[in-house]
XYZ file of C-alpha atoms in Angstrom:
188
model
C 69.140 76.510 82.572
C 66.105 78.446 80.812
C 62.751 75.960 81.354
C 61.804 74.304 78.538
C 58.920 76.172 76.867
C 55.786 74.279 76.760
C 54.144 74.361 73.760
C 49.755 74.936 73.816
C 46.978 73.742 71.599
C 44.990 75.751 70.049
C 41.556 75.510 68.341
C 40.901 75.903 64.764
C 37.755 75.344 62.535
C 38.390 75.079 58.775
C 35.601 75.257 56.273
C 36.428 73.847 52.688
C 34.552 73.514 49.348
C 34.993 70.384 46.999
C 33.707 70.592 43.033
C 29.860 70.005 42.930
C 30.309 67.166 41.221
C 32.253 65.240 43.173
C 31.405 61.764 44.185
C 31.182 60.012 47.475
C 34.900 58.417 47.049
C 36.446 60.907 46.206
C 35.007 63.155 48.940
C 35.590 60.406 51.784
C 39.101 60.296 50.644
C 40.117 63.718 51.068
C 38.258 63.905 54.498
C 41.021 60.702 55.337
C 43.234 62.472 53.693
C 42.258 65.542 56.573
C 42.021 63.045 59.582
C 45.485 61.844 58.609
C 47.013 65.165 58.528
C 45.456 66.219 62.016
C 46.343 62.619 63.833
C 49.802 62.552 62.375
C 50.679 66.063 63.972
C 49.311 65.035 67.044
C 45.572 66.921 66.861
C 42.636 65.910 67.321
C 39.753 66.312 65.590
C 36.682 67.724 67.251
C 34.014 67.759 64.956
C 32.926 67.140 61.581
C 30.031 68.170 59.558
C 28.730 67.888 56.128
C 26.952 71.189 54.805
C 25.768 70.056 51.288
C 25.442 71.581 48.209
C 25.459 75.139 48.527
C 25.704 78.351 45.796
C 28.985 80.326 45.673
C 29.150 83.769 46.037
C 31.355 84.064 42.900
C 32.254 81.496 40.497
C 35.341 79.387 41.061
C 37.073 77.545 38.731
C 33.573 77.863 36.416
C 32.141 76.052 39.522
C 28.705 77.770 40.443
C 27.957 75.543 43.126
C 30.464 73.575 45.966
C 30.364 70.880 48.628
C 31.037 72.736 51.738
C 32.830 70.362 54.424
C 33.263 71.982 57.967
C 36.137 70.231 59.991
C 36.553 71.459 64.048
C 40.075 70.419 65.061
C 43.075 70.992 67.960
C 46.367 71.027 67.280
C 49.682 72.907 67.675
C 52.505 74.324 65.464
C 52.552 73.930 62.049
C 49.127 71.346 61.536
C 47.206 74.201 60.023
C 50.261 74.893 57.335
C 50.378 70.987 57.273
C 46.418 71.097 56.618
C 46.039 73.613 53.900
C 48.823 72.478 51.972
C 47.265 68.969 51.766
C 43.833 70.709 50.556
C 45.848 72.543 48.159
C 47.057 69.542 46.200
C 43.943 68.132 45.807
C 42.102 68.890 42.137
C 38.615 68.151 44.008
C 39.034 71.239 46.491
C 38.573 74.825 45.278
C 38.591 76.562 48.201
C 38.924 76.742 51.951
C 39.637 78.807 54.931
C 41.157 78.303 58.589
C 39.750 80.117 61.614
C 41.769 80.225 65.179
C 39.092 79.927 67.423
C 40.619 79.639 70.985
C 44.453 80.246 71.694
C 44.749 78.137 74.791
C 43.648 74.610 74.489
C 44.136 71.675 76.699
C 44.488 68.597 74.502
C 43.785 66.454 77.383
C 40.592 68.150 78.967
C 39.141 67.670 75.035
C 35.692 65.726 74.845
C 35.513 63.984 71.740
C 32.080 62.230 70.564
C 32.896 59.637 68.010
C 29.423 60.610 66.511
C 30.492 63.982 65.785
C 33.797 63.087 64.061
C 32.432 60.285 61.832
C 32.473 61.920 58.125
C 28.696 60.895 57.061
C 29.068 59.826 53.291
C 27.982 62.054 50.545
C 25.192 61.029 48.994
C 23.741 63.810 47.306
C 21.273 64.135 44.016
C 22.259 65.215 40.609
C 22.714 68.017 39.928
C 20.643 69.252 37.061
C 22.699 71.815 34.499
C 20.478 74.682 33.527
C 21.311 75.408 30.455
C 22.488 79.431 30.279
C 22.210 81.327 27.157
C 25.167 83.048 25.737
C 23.734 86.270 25.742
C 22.769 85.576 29.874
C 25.824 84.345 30.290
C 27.494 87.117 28.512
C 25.183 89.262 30.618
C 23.865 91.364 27.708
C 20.285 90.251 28.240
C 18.654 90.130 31.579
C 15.721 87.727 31.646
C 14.380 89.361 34.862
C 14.893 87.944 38.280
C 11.429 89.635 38.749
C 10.038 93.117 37.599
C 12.259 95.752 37.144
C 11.091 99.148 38.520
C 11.369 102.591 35.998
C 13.834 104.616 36.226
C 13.051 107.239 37.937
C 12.441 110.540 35.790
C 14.037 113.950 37.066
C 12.042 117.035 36.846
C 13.331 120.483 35.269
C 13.962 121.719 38.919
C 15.970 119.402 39.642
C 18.376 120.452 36.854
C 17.454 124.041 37.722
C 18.393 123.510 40.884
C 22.266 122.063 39.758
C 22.640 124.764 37.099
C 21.982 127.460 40.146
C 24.538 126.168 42.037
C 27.284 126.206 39.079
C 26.184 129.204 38.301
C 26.761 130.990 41.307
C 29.944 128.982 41.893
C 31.262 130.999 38.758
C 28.988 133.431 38.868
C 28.497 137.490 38.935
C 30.603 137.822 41.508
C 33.705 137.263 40.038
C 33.940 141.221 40.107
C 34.006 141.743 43.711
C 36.958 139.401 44.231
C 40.603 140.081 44.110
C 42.751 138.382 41.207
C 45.951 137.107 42.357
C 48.223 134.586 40.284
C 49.897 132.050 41.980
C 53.615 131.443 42.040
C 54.375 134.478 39.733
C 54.813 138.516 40.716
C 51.881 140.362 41.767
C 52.712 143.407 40.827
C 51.681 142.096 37.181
């Protein structure tokens, strides 16, 4: 009879970004919505950390700014597949990402402080809207994220200095070297 194959844990740490304007509620819920998804497979959930407000790289979804939520779990199988696709149907998230951190996990041997897995409510300010012109926004006008240093100007050498080089890529010498055409008779 072949042994029954035992199945591991493994560590993961998943990192996603709700709308900046989302509101407490709404934020608690999908962080349920997370702690469901991880208990119901049988995981655990590690650790749990709020990182604010932050700036995007790139716009998302005409979002400037997210929530970033940072979630430290264990699990096995399909919970991360189980995970994402529960982000993925809800409007508030725009983006996320899943990182194995250890391969070999013993669920059993896992410390969990119930300090570091209670989701702290949102509570953050405002945010104020700048209001963007539509030529900045368009990004014909730069208002100046500081001075802007001069071009450089190039001298006459330098362009001396590129014409010598075509010049004697083409150059005199086209007398000392043989002529031969390519793919045709030579003889020609």
């Amino acid at each position: 009879m072949p042994e029954a194959q035992i199945l591991k844990s493994k560590e993961y740490e998943t990192i996603y970004i709700l709308r900046s304007d989302v509101d407490a509620d709404t934020a608690d819920k999908v962080q349920g919505r997370v702690a469901e998804v991880v208990g119901r497979d049988n995981g655990k959930l590690v650790k749990v950390e709020s990182w604010g407000r932050r700036k995007l790289a790139y716009p998302v979804g005409k979002q400037k700014k997210g929530v970033y939520i940072y979630v430290k779990y264990v699990g096995r199988g399909g919970l991360v597949q189980e995970l994402e696709r529960n982000l993925k149907l809800q409007d508030t998230v725009l983006k996320f990402q899943t990182v194995l951190t250890n391969e070999e996990v013993d669920v059993q041997t896992v410390t969990v402080d119930p300090e570091e897995i209670k989701f702290q409510r949102l509570e953050l300010p405002a945010e104020e809207e700048e209001k963007e012109s539509r030529e900045k926004a368009l990004g014909l006008v730069d208002f100046g994220d500081g001075p802007r240093a001069p071009r450089g100007e190039r001298t006459e050498d330098e362009y001396a200095d590129a014409a010598d080089v075509v010049g004697d890529a083409a150059g005199a010498d086209d007398a000392e070297a043989p002529v031969t055409a390519k793919g045709g008779d030579e003889e020609a």
